[in-house]
Amino acid sequence: AQSVAQPEDQVNVAEGNPLTVKCTYSVSGNPYLFWYVQYPNRGLQFLLKYITGDNLVKGSYGFEAEFNKSQTSFHLKKPSALVSDSALYFCAVRDRGSTLGRLYFGRGTQLTVWP
Amino acid sequence: NAGVTQTPKFRVLKTGQSMTLLCAQDMNHEYMYWYRQDPGMGLRLIHYSVGEGTTAKGEVPDGYNVSRLKKQNFLLGLESAAPSQTSVYFCASATPISTRGPDTQYFGPGTRLTVL
């Protein structure tokens, strides 16, 4: 069965410090992995995805994520956090073998960056 | 391009009432999805469609029906609303990558539904 775990409900970090939002996954085959961000009262916005190739994926707004197959993780990172990064972040996984493309989402991590 | 749009943005229903949520996309995407978002539970798939005229059940389909009569539109219906259907509903769409299935899903702004 496919599943995604985001072990931290909340992450708090000071502006200018590096941030990490954790994600681990379980799929029956090889994964496609995604990060989305949700600002208050808005829909989900796509940040980045891992399909194949380089394990370090760069995305929008200076975010990047590292795919680690042995640890089945796909942590989201940013070298220097901004107050405007405060939002709800979702990790999602899709089985590469599924042509239906169903995404399985984690429960979300609320990131707060304080000035 | 407007991307994915949803109508209405907010709605309050009484138990037993019916309503239809409309999702429209102007990106010529084949795949469309309806999700519900509840606090602490992430997004859960209600129904999806892999093309015009086709629909299928997702993870939590009970109490909902869908139709995809036109490629650009995906309708979600509640025949007899219940308080358990109070939620935020998101629509998403995606384009296929050859035979590998859909590419990245793009989401609408959501519909906040309250059932009293």
PDB file of C-alpha atoms in Angstrom:
ATOM      1  CA  ALA A   1       0.000   0.000   0.000  1.00  0.00           C
ATOM      2  CA  GLN A   2       1.092   3.525  -0.749  1.00  0.00           C
ATOM      3  CA  SER A   3       1.520   5.971   2.108  1.00  0.00           C
ATOM      4  CA  VAL A   4       3.317   9.143   3.064  1.00  0.00           C
ATOM      5  CA  ALA A   5       4.421  10.226   6.507  1.00  0.00           C
ATOM      6  CA  GLN A   6       5.261  13.757   7.539  1.00  0.00           C
ATOM      7  CA  PRO A   7       6.455  13.193  11.097  1.00  0.00           C
ATOM      8  CA  GLU A   8       6.281  16.814  12.196  1.00  0.00           C
ATOM      9  CA  ASP A   9       2.972  18.632  12.392  1.00  0.00           C
ATOM     10  CA  GLN A  10       4.820  21.913  12.910  1.00  0.00           C
ATOM     11  CA  VAL A  11       8.244  23.278  12.110  1.00  0.00           C
ATOM     12  CA  ASN A  12       9.381  26.617  13.485  1.00  0.00           C
ATOM     13  CA  VAL A  13      12.493  28.382  12.258  1.00  0.00           C
ATOM     14  CA  ALA A  14      13.971  31.859  12.435  1.00  0.00           C
ATOM     15  CA  GLU A  15      14.255  33.926   9.287  1.00  0.00           C
ATOM     16  CA  GLY A  16      17.611  33.437   7.619  1.00  0.00           C
ATOM     17  CA  ASN A  17      18.148  29.987   9.092  1.00  0.00           C
ATOM     18  CA  PRO A  18      18.019  26.813   7.029  1.00  0.00           C
ATOM     19  CA  LEU A  19      14.807  24.820   7.112  1.00  0.00           C
ATOM     20  CA  THR A  20      13.953  21.170   6.615  1.00  0.00           C
ATOM     21  CA  VAL A  21      10.512  19.631   6.313  1.00  0.00           C
ATOM     22  CA  LYS A  22      10.629  15.855   6.524  1.00  0.00           C
ATOM     23  CA  CYS A  23       8.833  13.271   4.416  1.00  0.00           C
ATOM     24  CA  THR A  24       9.093   9.500   4.237  1.00  0.00           C
ATOM     25  CA  TYR A  25       7.113   7.295   1.926  1.00  0.00           C
ATOM     26  CA  SER A  26       6.080   3.748   1.183  1.00  0.00           C
ATOM     27  CA  VAL A  27       5.165   2.537  -2.297  1.00  0.00           C
ATOM     28  CA  SER A  28       4.977  -0.845  -3.903  1.00  0.00           C
ATOM     29  CA  GLY A  29       7.125   0.208  -6.860  1.00  0.00           C
ATOM     30  CA  ASN A  30       9.393   3.108  -7.712  1.00  0.00           C
ATOM     31  CA  PRO A  31       8.030   6.483  -6.710  1.00  0.00           C
ATOM     32  CA  TYR A  32       7.298   9.801  -8.219  1.00  0.00           C
ATOM     33  CA  LEU A  33       7.550  12.319  -5.377  1.00  0.00           C
ATOM     34  CA  PHE A  34       6.090  15.784  -5.052  1.00  0.00           C
ATOM     35  CA  TRP A  35       6.012  18.746  -2.725  1.00  0.00           C
ATOM     36  CA  TYR A  36       3.131  21.197  -2.653  1.00  0.00           C
ATOM     37  CA  VAL A  37       2.627  24.350  -0.595  1.00  0.00           C
ATOM     38  CA  GLN A  38      -0.669  25.768   0.604  1.00  0.00           C
ATOM     39  CA  TYR A  39      -1.037  29.352   1.742  1.00  0.00           C
ATOM     40  CA  PRO A  40      -4.036  30.285   3.928  1.00  0.00           C
ATOM     41  CA  ASN A  41      -7.361  30.026   2.109  1.00  0.00           C
ATOM     42  CA  ARG A  42      -5.634  29.052  -1.117  1.00  0.00           C
ATOM     43  CA  GLY A  43      -5.248  25.922  -3.209  1.00  0.00           C
ATOM     44  CA  LEU A  44      -2.139  23.774  -3.369  1.00  0.00           C
ATOM     45  CA  GLN A  45       0.743  25.116  -5.397  1.00  0.00           C
ATOM     46  CA  PHE A  46       3.287  22.784  -6.969  1.00  0.00           C
ATOM     47  CA  LEU A  47       6.843  23.277  -5.667  1.00  0.00           C
ATOM     48  CA  LEU A  48       8.938  20.475  -7.096  1.00  0.00           C
ATOM     49  CA  LYS A  49       9.009  16.836  -8.081  1.00  0.00           C
ATOM     50  CA  TYR A  50      11.353  13.901  -8.357  1.00  0.00           C
ATOM     51  CA  ILE A  51      10.882  11.677 -11.372  1.00  0.00           C
ATOM     52  CA  THR A  52      14.301  10.251 -12.103  1.00  0.00           C
ATOM     53  CA  GLY A  53      17.949  11.237 -12.314  1.00  0.00           C
ATOM     54  CA  ASP A  54      19.738  13.534  -9.879  1.00  0.00           C
ATOM     55  CA  ASN A  55      18.673  12.893  -6.306  1.00  0.00           C
ATOM     56  CA  LEU A  56      18.734  16.610  -5.513  1.00  0.00           C
ATOM     57  CA  VAL A  57      15.772  18.370  -7.067  1.00  0.00           C
ATOM     58  CA  LYS A  58      15.487  22.136  -7.273  1.00  0.00           C
ATOM     59  CA  GLY A  59      12.104  23.821  -7.326  1.00  0.00           C
ATOM     60  CA  SER A  60      10.288  27.105  -6.969  1.00  0.00           C
ATOM     61  CA  TYR A  61      11.091  29.888  -4.472  1.00  0.00           C
ATOM     62  CA  GLY A  62      14.551  28.510  -3.672  1.00  0.00           C
ATOM     63  CA  PHE A  63      13.317  25.182  -2.322  1.00  0.00           C
ATOM     64  CA  GLU A  64      15.033  21.890  -3.001  1.00  0.00           C
ATOM     65  CA  ALA A  65      14.465  18.303  -1.960  1.00  0.00           C
ATOM     66  CA  GLU A  66      16.703  15.293  -1.708  1.00  0.00           C
ATOM     67  CA  PHE A  67      15.531  11.858  -2.721  1.00  0.00           C
ATOM     68  CA  ASN A  68      17.065   9.089  -0.614  1.00  0.00           C
ATOM     69  CA  LYS A  69      16.030   5.672  -1.836  1.00  0.00           C
ATOM     70  CA  SER A  70      17.645   3.675   0.966  1.00  0.00           C
ATOM     71  CA  GLN A  71      15.883   5.743   3.616  1.00  0.00           C
ATOM     72  CA  THR A  72      12.709   6.170   1.528  1.00  0.00           C
ATOM     73  CA  SER A  73      12.782   9.879   2.250  1.00  0.00           C
ATOM     74  CA  PHE A  74      12.203  13.066   0.312  1.00  0.00           C
ATOM     75  CA  HIS A  75      12.962  15.952   2.666  1.00  0.00           C
ATOM     76  CA  LEU A  76      12.243  19.519   1.620  1.00  0.00           C
ATOM     77  CA  LYS A  77      14.981  22.048   2.298  1.00  0.00           C
ATOM     78  CA  LYS A  78      15.811  25.691   1.913  1.00  0.00           C
ATOM     79  CA  PRO A  79      19.177  27.259   2.844  1.00  0.00           C
ATOM     80  CA  SER A  80      17.728  30.523   4.178  1.00  0.00           C
ATOM     81  CA  ALA A  81      14.106  30.773   5.307  1.00  0.00           C
ATOM     82  CA  LEU A  82      11.879  33.782   4.681  1.00  0.00           C
ATOM     83  CA  VAL A  83       8.865  34.896   6.697  1.00  0.00           C
ATOM     84  CA  SER A  84       6.858  34.561   3.473  1.00  0.00           C
ATOM     85  CA  ASP A  85       7.675  30.826   3.425  1.00  0.00           C
ATOM     86  CA  SER A  86       5.260  30.324   6.318  1.00  0.00           C
ATOM     87  CA  ALA A  87       2.588  27.968   4.992  1.00  0.00           C
ATOM     88  CA  LEU A  88       1.334  24.389   5.051  1.00  0.00           C
ATOM     89  CA  TYR A  89       3.522  21.949   3.132  1.00  0.00           C
ATOM     90  CA  PHE A  90       2.383  18.631   1.718  1.00  0.00           C
ATOM     91  CA  CYS A  91       4.479  15.743   0.482  1.00  0.00           C
ATOM     92  CA  ALA A  92       2.849  13.375  -2.027  1.00  0.00           C
ATOM     93  CA  VAL A  93       3.852  10.123  -3.669  1.00  0.00           C
ATOM     94  CA  ARG A  94       2.713   8.282  -6.737  1.00  0.00           C
ATOM     95  CA  ASP A  95       3.585   4.786  -7.810  1.00  0.00           C
ATOM     96  CA  ARG A  96       5.575   5.026 -11.045  1.00  0.00           C
ATOM     97  CA  GLY A  97       3.767   1.980 -12.347  1.00  0.00           C
ATOM     98  CA  SER A  98       0.324   3.505 -11.966  1.00  0.00           C
ATOM     99  CA  THR A  99      -1.062   5.047 -15.128  1.00  0.00           C
ATOM    100  CA  LEU A 100      -3.970   6.464 -13.165  1.00  0.00           C
ATOM    101  CA  GLY A 101      -1.660   8.852 -11.381  1.00  0.00           C
ATOM    102  CA  ARG A 102      -3.288   8.718  -7.994  1.00  0.00           C
ATOM    103  CA  LEU A 103      -1.394  10.842  -5.466  1.00  0.00           C
ATOM    104  CA  TYR A 104      -1.107   9.874  -1.821  1.00  0.00           C
ATOM    105  CA  PHE A 105      -0.631  12.867   0.442  1.00  0.00           C
ATOM    106  CA  GLY A 106       0.920  13.260   3.841  1.00  0.00           C
ATOM    107  CA  ARG A 107      -1.039  15.058   6.535  1.00  0.00           C
ATOM    108  CA  GLY A 108       0.890  18.252   6.054  1.00  0.00           C
ATOM    109  CA  THR A 109       3.504  20.210   8.027  1.00  0.00           C
ATOM    110  CA  GLN A 110       2.827  23.748   9.144  1.00  0.00           C
ATOM    111  CA  LEU A 111       5.977  25.826   8.669  1.00  0.00           C
ATOM    112  CA  THR A 112       6.294  29.035  10.642  1.00  0.00           C
ATOM    113  CA  VAL A 113       9.204  31.364  10.006  1.00  0.00           C
ATOM    114  CA  TRP A 114       9.509  34.128  12.546  1.00  0.00           C
ATOM    115  CA  PRO A 115      11.305  37.437  11.943  1.00  0.00           C
TER     116      PRO A 115
ATOM    117  CA  ASN B   1      -4.790  30.930 -18.890  1.00  0.00           C
ATOM    118  CA  ALA B   2      -6.986  30.795 -15.796  1.00  0.00           C
ATOM    119  CA  GLY B   3      -5.691  27.302 -14.936  1.00  0.00           C
ATOM    120  CA  VAL B   4      -8.097  25.402 -12.693  1.00  0.00           C
ATOM    121  CA  THR B   5     -11.135  27.267 -11.402  1.00  0.00           C
ATOM    122  CA  GLN B   6     -13.802  26.159  -8.943  1.00  0.00           C
ATOM    123  CA  THR B   7     -17.346  27.376  -8.376  1.00  0.00           C
ATOM    124  CA  PRO B   8     -18.582  28.305  -5.797  1.00  0.00           C
ATOM    125  CA  LYS B   9     -15.884  29.403  -3.351  1.00  0.00           C
ATOM    126  CA  PHE B  10     -18.097  29.014  -0.291  1.00  0.00           C
ATOM    127  CA  ARG B  11     -21.400  27.298   0.415  1.00  0.00           C
ATOM    128  CA  VAL B  12     -23.526  26.481   3.443  1.00  0.00           C
ATOM    129  CA  LEU B  13     -26.054  23.663   3.141  1.00  0.00           C
ATOM    130  CA  LYS B  14     -28.606  22.125   5.441  1.00  0.00           C
ATOM    131  CA  THR B  15     -28.567  18.378   5.986  1.00  0.00           C
ATOM    132  CA  GLY B  16     -30.359  16.646   3.131  1.00  0.00           C
ATOM    133  CA  GLN B  17     -29.895  19.406   0.586  1.00  0.00           C
ATOM    134  CA  SER B  18     -28.137  18.766  -2.693  1.00  0.00           C
ATOM    135  CA  MET B  19     -25.587  20.762  -4.619  1.00  0.00           C
ATOM    136  CA  THR B  20     -23.067  20.548  -7.438  1.00  0.00           C
ATOM    137  CA  LEU B  21     -19.500  21.814  -7.370  1.00  0.00           C
ATOM    138  CA  LEU B  22     -18.033  22.817 -10.701  1.00  0.00           C
ATOM    139  CA  CYS B  23     -14.404  22.467 -11.705  1.00  0.00           C
ATOM    140  CA  ALA B  24     -13.148  23.902 -14.975  1.00  0.00           C
ATOM    141  CA  GLN B  25      -9.679  23.803 -16.534  1.00  0.00           C
ATOM    142  CA  ASP B  26      -8.417  25.519 -19.651  1.00  0.00           C
ATOM    143  CA  MET B  27      -5.170  23.570 -20.046  1.00  0.00           C
ATOM    144  CA  ASN B  28      -6.638  20.773 -22.173  1.00  0.00           C
ATOM    145  CA  HIS B  29      -5.762  18.240 -19.471  1.00  0.00           C
ATOM    146  CA  GLU B  30      -7.021  14.680 -19.753  1.00  0.00           C
ATOM    147  CA  TYR B  31      -6.957  13.785 -16.076  1.00  0.00           C
ATOM    148  CA  MET B  32      -9.134  15.467 -13.452  1.00  0.00           C
ATOM    149  CA  TYR B  33      -9.531  14.764  -9.749  1.00  0.00           C
ATOM    150  CA  TRP B  34     -11.709  15.726  -6.796  1.00  0.00           C
ATOM    151  CA  TYR B  35     -10.178  15.742  -3.306  1.00  0.00           C
ATOM    152  CA  ARG B  36     -11.426  16.706   0.099  1.00  0.00           C
ATOM    153  CA  GLN B  37      -9.201  18.251   2.736  1.00  0.00           C
ATOM    154  CA  ASP B  38      -9.916  17.822   6.421  1.00  0.00           C
ATOM    155  CA  PRO B  39      -7.763  19.094   9.291  1.00  0.00           C
ATOM    156  CA  GLY B  40      -4.855  16.793  10.090  1.00  0.00           C
ATOM    157  CA  MET B  41      -5.751  14.346   7.316  1.00  0.00           C
ATOM    158  CA  GLY B  42      -4.117  15.751   4.206  1.00  0.00           C
ATOM    159  CA  LEU B  43      -6.025  15.369   0.966  1.00  0.00           C
ATOM    160  CA  ARG B  44      -8.132  12.338   0.167  1.00  0.00           C
ATOM    161  CA  LEU B  45      -9.246  11.393  -3.320  1.00  0.00           C
ATOM    162  CA  ILE B  46     -13.011  11.257  -3.862  1.00  0.00           C
ATOM    163  CA  HIS B  47     -13.370  10.548  -7.591  1.00  0.00           C
ATOM    164  CA  TYR B  48     -11.248  10.999 -10.659  1.00  0.00           C
ATOM    165  CA  SER B  49     -11.495  10.950 -14.434  1.00  0.00           C
ATOM    166  CA  VAL B  50      -8.936   9.873 -17.021  1.00  0.00           C
ATOM    167  CA  GLY B  51     -10.804  11.456 -19.914  1.00  0.00           C
ATOM    168  CA  GLU B  52     -14.059  12.873 -21.189  1.00  0.00           C
ATOM    169  CA  GLY B  53     -16.977  10.571 -20.421  1.00  0.00           C
ATOM    170  CA  THR B  54     -15.042   8.417 -17.921  1.00  0.00           C
ATOM    171  CA  THR B  55     -15.064   8.532 -14.135  1.00  0.00           C
ATOM    172  CA  ALA B  56     -13.862   6.261 -11.340  1.00  0.00           C
ATOM    173  CA  LYS B  57     -14.022   6.024  -7.557  1.00  0.00           C
ATOM    174  CA  GLY B  58     -11.209   7.141  -5.339  1.00  0.00           C
ATOM    175  CA  GLU B  59     -10.538   6.589  -1.666  1.00  0.00           C
ATOM    176  CA  VAL B  60     -13.697   8.193  -0.178  1.00  0.00           C
ATOM    177  CA  PRO B  61     -16.449   8.142  -2.854  1.00  0.00           C
ATOM    178  CA  ASP B  62     -19.514   7.454  -0.691  1.00  0.00           C
ATOM    179  CA  GLY B  63     -22.117  10.217  -0.788  1.00  0.00           C
ATOM    180  CA  TYR B  64     -20.684  11.806  -3.930  1.00  0.00           C
ATOM    181  CA  ASN B  65     -21.264  11.470  -7.642  1.00  0.00           C
ATOM    182  CA  VAL B  66     -19.334  12.951 -10.549  1.00  0.00           C
ATOM    183  CA  SER B  67     -19.704  13.614 -14.235  1.00  0.00           C
ATOM    184  CA  ARG B  68     -17.273  14.548 -17.015  1.00  0.00           C
ATOM    185  CA  LEU B  69     -19.460  15.393 -19.995  1.00  0.00           C
ATOM    186  CA  LYS B  70     -16.942  17.879 -21.385  1.00  0.00           C
ATOM    187  CA  LYS B  71     -13.180  17.530 -21.257  1.00  0.00           C
ATOM    188  CA  GLN B  72     -12.711  20.842 -19.522  1.00  0.00           C
ATOM    189  CA  ASN B  73     -15.318  20.336 -16.794  1.00  0.00           C
ATOM    190  CA  PHE B  74     -15.562  17.929 -13.873  1.00  0.00           C
ATOM    191  CA  LEU B  75     -18.644  18.144 -11.671  1.00  0.00           C
ATOM    192  CA  LEU B  76     -18.942  16.854  -8.116  1.00  0.00           C
ATOM    193  CA  GLY B  77     -22.452  16.272  -6.788  1.00  0.00           C
ATOM    194  CA  LEU B  78     -23.799  15.780  -3.299  1.00  0.00           C
ATOM    195  CA  GLU B  79     -27.280  14.302  -3.528  1.00  0.00           C
ATOM    196  CA  SER B  80     -28.148  14.484   0.174  1.00  0.00           C
ATOM    197  CA  ALA B  81     -25.599  16.449   2.148  1.00  0.00           C
ATOM    198  CA  ALA B  82     -24.514  15.285   5.602  1.00  0.00           C
ATOM    199  CA  PRO B  83     -22.512  17.136   8.290  1.00  0.00           C
ATOM    200  CA  SER B  84     -19.648  14.658   7.691  1.00  0.00           C
ATOM    201  CA  GLN B  85     -19.251  16.224   4.264  1.00  0.00           C
ATOM    202  CA  THR B  86     -18.252  19.549   5.774  1.00  0.00           C
ATOM    203  CA  SER B  87     -14.831  20.040   4.251  1.00  0.00           C
ATOM    204  CA  VAL B  88     -12.742  21.962   1.764  1.00  0.00           C
ATOM    205  CA  TYR B  89     -12.980  20.477  -1.710  1.00  0.00           C
ATOM    206  CA  PHE B  90     -10.176  20.758  -4.245  1.00  0.00           C
ATOM    207  CA  CYS B  91     -10.170  19.944  -7.883  1.00  0.00           C
ATOM    208  CA  ALA B  92      -6.988  19.135  -9.778  1.00  0.00           C
ATOM    209  CA  SER B  93      -6.045  18.365 -13.350  1.00  0.00           C
ATOM    210  CA  ALA B  94      -3.051  16.836 -15.125  1.00  0.00           C
ATOM    211  CA  THR B  95      -1.817  16.074 -18.599  1.00  0.00           C
ATOM    212  CA  PRO B  96      -0.512  12.636 -19.572  1.00  0.00           C
ATOM    213  CA  ILE B  97       3.141  11.823 -20.074  1.00  0.00           C
ATOM    214  CA  SER B  98       3.031   9.374 -22.990  1.00  0.00           C
ATOM    215  CA  THR B  99       2.197   5.968 -21.518  1.00  0.00           C
ATOM    216  CA  ARG B 100       3.382   6.735 -17.987  1.00  0.00           C
ATOM    217  CA  GLY B 101       0.199   8.295 -16.848  1.00  0.00           C
ATOM    218  CA  PRO B 102      -0.411  11.869 -15.697  1.00  0.00           C
ATOM    219  CA  ASP B 103       2.183  14.523 -15.077  1.00  0.00           C
ATOM    220  CA  THR B 104       2.073  17.013 -12.224  1.00  0.00           C
ATOM    221  CA  GLN B 105      -1.391  17.764 -10.847  1.00  0.00           C
ATOM    222  CA  TYR B 106      -2.431  21.419 -10.718  1.00  0.00           C
ATOM    223  CA  PHE B 107      -5.010  22.463  -8.162  1.00  0.00           C
ATOM    224  CA  GLY B 108      -7.895  24.883  -8.061  1.00  0.00           C
ATOM    225  CA  PRO B 109      -8.441  27.374  -5.213  1.00  0.00           C
ATOM    226  CA  GLY B 110     -10.950  25.179  -3.366  1.00  0.00           C
ATOM    227  CA  THR B 111     -14.581  25.271  -2.257  1.00  0.00           C
ATOM    228  CA  ARG B 112     -15.319  25.560   1.448  1.00  0.00           C
ATOM    229  CA  LEU B 113     -18.527  23.642   2.207  1.00  0.00           C
ATOM    230  CA  THR B 114     -20.343  23.622   5.523  1.00  0.00           C
ATOM    231  CA  VAL B 115     -23.264  21.275   6.122  1.00  0.00           C
ATOM    232  CA  LEU B 116     -25.422  22.162   9.121  1.00  0.00           C
TER     233      LEU B 116
END
